[in-house]
Coordinates of C-alpha atoms in Angstrom, one line a residue:
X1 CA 144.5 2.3 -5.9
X2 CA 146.1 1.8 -3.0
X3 CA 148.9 3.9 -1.1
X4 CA 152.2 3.0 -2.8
X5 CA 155.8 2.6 -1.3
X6 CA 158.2 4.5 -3.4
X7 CA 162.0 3.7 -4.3
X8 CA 163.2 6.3 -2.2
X9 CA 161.3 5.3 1.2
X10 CA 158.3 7.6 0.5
X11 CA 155.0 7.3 0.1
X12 CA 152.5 7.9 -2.8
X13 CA 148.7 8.5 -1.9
X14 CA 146.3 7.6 -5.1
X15 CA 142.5 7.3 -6.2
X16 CA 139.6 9.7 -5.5
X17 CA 138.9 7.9 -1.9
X18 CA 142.2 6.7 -0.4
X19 CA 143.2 10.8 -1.3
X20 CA 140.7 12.3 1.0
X21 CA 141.1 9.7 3.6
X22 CA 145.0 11.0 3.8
X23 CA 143.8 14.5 3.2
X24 CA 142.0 14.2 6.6
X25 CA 144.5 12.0 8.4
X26 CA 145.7 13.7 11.6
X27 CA 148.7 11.9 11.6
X28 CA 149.6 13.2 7.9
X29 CA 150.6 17.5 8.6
X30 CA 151.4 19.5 5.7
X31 CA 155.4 20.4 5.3
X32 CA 156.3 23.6 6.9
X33 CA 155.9 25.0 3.8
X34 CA 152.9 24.2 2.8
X35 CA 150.7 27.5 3.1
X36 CA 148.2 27.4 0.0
X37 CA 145.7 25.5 2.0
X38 CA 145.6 27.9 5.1
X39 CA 145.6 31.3 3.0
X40 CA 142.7 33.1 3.4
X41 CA 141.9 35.3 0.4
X42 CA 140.1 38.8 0.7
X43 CA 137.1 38.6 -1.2
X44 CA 136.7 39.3 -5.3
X45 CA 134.9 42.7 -5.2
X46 CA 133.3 42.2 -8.6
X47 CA 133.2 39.2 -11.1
X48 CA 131.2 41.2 -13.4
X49 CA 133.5 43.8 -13.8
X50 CA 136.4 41.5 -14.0
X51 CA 134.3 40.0 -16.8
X52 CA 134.0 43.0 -18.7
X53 CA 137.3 44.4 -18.1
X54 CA 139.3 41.3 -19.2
X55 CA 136.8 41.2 -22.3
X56 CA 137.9 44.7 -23.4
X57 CA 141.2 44.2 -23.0
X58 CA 141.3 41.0 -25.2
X59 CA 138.8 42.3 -28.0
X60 CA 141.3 44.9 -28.6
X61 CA 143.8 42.3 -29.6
X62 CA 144.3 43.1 -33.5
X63 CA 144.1 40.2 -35.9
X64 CA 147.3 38.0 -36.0
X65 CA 149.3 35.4 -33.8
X66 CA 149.0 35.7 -30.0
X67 CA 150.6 33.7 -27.3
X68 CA 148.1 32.6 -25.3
X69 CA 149.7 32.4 -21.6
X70 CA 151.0 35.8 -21.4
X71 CA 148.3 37.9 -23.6
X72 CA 145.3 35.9 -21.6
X73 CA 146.0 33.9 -18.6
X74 CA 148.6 36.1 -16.8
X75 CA 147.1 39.4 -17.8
X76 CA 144.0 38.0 -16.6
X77 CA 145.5 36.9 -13.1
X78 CA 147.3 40.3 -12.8
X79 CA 143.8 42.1 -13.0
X80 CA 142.6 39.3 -10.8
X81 CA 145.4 40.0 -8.1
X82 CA 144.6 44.2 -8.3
X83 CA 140.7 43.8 -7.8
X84 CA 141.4 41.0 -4.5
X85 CA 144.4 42.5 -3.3
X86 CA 143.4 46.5 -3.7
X87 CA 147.0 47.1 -5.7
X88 CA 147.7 48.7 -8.6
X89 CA 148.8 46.6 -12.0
X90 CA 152.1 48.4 -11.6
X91 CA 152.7 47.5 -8.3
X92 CA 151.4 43.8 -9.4
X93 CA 154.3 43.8 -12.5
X94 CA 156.7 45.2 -9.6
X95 CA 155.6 41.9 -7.3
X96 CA 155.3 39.4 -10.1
X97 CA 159.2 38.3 -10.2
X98 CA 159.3 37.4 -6.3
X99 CA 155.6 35.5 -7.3
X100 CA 157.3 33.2 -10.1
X101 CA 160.2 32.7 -7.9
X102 CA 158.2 30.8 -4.9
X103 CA 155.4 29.5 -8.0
X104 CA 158.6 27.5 -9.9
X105 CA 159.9 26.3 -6.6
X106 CA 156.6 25.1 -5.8
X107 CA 155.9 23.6 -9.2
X108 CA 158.8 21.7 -9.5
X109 CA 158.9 20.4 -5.6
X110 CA 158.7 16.6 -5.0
X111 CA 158.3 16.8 -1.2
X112 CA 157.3 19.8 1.9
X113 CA 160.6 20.4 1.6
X114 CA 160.9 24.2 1.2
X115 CA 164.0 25.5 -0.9
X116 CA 166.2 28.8 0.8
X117 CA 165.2 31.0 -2.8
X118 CA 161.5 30.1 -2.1
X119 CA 162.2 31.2 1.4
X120 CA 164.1 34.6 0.7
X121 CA 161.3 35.2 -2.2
X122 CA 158.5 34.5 0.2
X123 CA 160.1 36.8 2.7
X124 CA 160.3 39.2 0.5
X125 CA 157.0 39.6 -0.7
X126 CA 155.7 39.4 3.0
X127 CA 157.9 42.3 3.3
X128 CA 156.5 44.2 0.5
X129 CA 152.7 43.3 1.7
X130 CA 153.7 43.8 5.2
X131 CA 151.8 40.7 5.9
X132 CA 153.7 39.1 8.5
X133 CA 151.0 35.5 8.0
X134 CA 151.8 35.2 4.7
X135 CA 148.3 35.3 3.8
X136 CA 148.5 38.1 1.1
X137 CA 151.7 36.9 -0.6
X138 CA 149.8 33.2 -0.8
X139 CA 147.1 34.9 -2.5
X140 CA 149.3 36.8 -4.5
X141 CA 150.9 33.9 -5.7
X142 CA 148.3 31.4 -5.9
X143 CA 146.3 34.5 -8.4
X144 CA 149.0 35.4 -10.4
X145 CA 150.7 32.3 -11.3
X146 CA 148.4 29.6 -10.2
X147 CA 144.9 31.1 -11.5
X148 CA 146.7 31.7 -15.0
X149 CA 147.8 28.3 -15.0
X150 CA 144.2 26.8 -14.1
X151 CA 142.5 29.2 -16.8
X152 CA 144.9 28.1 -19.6
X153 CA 144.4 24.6 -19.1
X154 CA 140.8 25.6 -19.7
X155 CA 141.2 27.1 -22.9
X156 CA 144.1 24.5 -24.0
X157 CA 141.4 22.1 -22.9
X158 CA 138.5 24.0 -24.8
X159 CA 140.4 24.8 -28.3
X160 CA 142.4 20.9 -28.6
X161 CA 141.7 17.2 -28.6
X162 CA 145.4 16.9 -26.7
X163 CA 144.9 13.7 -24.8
X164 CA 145.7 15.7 -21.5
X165 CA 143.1 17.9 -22.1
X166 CA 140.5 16.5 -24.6
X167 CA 138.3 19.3 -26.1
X168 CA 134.8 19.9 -24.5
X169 CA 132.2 19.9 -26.7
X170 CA 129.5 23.0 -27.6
X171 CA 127.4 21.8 -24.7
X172 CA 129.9 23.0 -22.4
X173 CA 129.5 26.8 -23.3
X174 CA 128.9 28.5 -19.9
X175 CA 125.3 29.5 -19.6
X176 CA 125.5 32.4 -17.0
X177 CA 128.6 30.0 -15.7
X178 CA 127.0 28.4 -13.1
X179 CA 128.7 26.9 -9.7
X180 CA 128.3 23.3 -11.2
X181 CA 130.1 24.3 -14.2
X182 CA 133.0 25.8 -13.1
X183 CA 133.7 22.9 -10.7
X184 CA 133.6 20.8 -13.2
X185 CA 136.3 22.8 -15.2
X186 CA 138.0 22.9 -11.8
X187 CA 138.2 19.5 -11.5
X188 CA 139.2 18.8 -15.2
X189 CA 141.9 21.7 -15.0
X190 CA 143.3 22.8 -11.7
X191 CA 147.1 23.1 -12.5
X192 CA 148.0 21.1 -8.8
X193 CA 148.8 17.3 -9.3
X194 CA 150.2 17.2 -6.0
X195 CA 150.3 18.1 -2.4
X196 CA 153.0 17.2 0.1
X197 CA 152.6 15.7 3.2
X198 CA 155.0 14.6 6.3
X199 CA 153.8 11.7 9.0
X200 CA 153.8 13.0 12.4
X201 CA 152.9 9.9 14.2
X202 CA 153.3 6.3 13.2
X203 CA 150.8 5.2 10.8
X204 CA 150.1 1.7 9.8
X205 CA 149.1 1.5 6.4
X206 CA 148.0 -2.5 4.6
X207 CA 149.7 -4.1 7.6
X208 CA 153.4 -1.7 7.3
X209 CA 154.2 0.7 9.4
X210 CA 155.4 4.5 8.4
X211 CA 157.5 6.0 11.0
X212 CA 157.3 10.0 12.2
X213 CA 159.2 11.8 9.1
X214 CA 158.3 9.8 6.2
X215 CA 157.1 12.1 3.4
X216 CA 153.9 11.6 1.1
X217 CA 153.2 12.6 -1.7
X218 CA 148.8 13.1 -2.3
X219 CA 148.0 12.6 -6.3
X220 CA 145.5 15.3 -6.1
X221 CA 145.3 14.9 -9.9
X222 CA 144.7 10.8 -9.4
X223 CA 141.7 11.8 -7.2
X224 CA 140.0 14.2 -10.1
X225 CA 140.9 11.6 -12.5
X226 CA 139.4 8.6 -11.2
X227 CA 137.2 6.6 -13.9
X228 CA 135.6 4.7 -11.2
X229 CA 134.3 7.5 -9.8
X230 CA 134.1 10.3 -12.5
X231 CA 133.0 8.5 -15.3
X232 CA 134.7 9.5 -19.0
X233 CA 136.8 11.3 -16.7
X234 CA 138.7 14.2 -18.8
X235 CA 135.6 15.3 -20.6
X236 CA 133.5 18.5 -18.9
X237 CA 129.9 18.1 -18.3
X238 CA 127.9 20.8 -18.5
X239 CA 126.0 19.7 -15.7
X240 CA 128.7 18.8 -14.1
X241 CA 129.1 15.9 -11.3
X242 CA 127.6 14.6 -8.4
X243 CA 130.5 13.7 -6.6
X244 CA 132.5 17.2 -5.5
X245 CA 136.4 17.6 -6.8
X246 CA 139.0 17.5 -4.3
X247 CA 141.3 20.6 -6.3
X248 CA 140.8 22.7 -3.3
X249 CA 141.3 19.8 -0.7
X250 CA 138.9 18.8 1.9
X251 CA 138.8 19.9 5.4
X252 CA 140.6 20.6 8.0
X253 CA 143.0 21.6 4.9
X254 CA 140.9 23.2 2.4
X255 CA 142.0 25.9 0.6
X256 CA 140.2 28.8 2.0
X257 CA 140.6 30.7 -1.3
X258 CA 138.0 28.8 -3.1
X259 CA 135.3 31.0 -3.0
X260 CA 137.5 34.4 -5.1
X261 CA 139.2 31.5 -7.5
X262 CA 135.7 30.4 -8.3
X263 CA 134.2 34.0 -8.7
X264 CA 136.9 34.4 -10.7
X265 CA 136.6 31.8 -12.6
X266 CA 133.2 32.0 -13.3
X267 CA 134.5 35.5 -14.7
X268 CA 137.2 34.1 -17.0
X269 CA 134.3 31.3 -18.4
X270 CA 132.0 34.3 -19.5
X271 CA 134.6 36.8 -21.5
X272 CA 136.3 33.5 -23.0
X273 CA 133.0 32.2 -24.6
X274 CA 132.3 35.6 -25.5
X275 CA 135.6 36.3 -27.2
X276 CA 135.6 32.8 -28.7
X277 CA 132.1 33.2 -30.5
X278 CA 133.9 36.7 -31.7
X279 CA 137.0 35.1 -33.1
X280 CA 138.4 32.6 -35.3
X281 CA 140.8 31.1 -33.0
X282 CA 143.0 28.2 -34.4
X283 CA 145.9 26.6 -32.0
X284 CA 149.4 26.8 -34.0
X285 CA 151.4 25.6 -31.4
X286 CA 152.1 24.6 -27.0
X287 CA 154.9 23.8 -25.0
X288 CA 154.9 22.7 -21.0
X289 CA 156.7 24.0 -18.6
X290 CA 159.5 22.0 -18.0
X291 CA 160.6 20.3 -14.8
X292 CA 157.4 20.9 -13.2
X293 CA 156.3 18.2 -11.2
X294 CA 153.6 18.9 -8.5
X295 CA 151.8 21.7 -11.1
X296 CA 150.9 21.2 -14.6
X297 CA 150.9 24.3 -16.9
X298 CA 151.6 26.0 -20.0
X299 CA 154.7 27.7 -21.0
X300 CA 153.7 28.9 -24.1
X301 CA 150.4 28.5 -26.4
X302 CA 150.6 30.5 -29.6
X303 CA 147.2 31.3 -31.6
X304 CA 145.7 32.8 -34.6
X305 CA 143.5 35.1 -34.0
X306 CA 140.8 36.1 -36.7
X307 CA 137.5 38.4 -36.3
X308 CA 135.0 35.9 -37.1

């Protein structure tokens, strides 16, 4: 798949292997934007105890309908953000507005472009954090909006044949959730389809040139998704592939969060399969959130719960 010229003069990067030859192109720079990839995130301080705390908190659901998002994934991502970021969960509720703010403007973003209420909202939360990098309020975004969206994909993925998301089968219970395992869910689920890049210096591309400017768009999702390398590519393997995912980038841009996203990850994997061979769970209901474009995510997945 080959890189694609686009109506409006832009660029469109696809397949596993023409994406992480742009993702390490020097002449390709992220927008100004464009932080994720250069946040550094302060270490999970215990997976375990996320485990067990997110575990109690859902086994103390009552019997009945839940909506899934909100009850799970974003409760679960605001216990993630207090344990990282050394905040209370009232101080995380406080901070959670600013978050969707710059989250919705990234979501729904079709180049590096960065909007003036992303800007003022980003501002903002540096303010709060007194974090004049950034770095905190990336990883206070990327864990309470992004990891929520990444962990409800997984159960979506887990509970429904959706053709997005086709349902794993019983030999993809985590088994201690491994490294290999939650890649592989990483791969299937991250909630980023695409990153934005800008050319810096002319690039010659099949023969055409791209001038200094010109802005493309990398189909991270593409990449995950490619049959010819990822074989039967939407279903998990429990022992997972040997060909690494390109969710978190590849160097020089790599997300430097990888490492908590996966420890908390690993987390979620554990107290889902635990509350899930618990429960009765049967999906009633999902909506997308609408006008997204560079994420994919849930706005709303409603359940019945049952004590099995």
């Amino acid at each position: 798949m080959p890189w694609l010229r686009q109506a409006d003069g832009s660029w469109m990067v696809r397949g596993y292997h023409e994406v992480i030859a742009a993702l390490r192109e020097p002449r390709l720079a992220p927008g100004p934007g464009d932080l994720r990839e250069r946040a550094h995130y302060p270490p999970l301080q215990s997976g375990v105890a996320l485990q067990r705390v997110t575990l109690c908190a859902w086994q103390a659901l009552g019997p009945g309908e839940v909506e899934l998002v909100s009850r799970m994934g974003r409760s679960f991502g605001a216990t993630a953000a207090a344990s990282v970021l050394g905040i209370s969960e009232a101080e995380v509720r406080a901070l959670s507005p600013l978050a969707e703010v710059v989250w919705r403007e990234s979501a729904m973003a079709t180049s590096s472009a960065v909007s003036s209420v992303a800007r003022d909202a980003t501002s903002a939360l540096a303010a709060a954090f007194n974090d004049q990098a950034t770095t905190h309020v990336q990883a206070f975004v990327a864990l309470t909006h992004s990891l929520p969206a990444l962990v409800s994909n997984v159960m979506v993925h887990s509970l429904t044949a959706n053709p997005l998301w086709p349902a794993a089968d019983d030999r993809s219970l985590p088994v201690g959730a491994s490294r290999v395992l939650v890649d592989e869910w990483l791969r299937c689920c991250a909630p980023v389809r695409y990153v934005f890049r800008q050319v810096g210096r002319r690039l010659v591309v099949n023969g055409e040139s791209i001038e200094p400017g010109t802005s493309v768009t990398v189909d991270i999702e593409s990449a995950n998704c490619d049959a010819s390398v990822f074989p039967e590519p939407h279903r998990v393997l429990p022992e997972g592939r040997r060909i690494p995912h390109v969710a978190f980038g590849v160097a020089p841009h790599a997300c430097r969060g990888a490492g908590t996203v996966q420890l908390a990850l690993a987390a979620f994997l554990e107290a889902w399969w635990a509350f899930r061979e618990s429960h009765r769970l049967t999906l009633l209901s999902t909506e997308t959130e609408a006008g997204f474009v560079a994420m994919r995510a849930w706005q709303r997945v409603q359940l019945r719960v049952e004590v099995a």
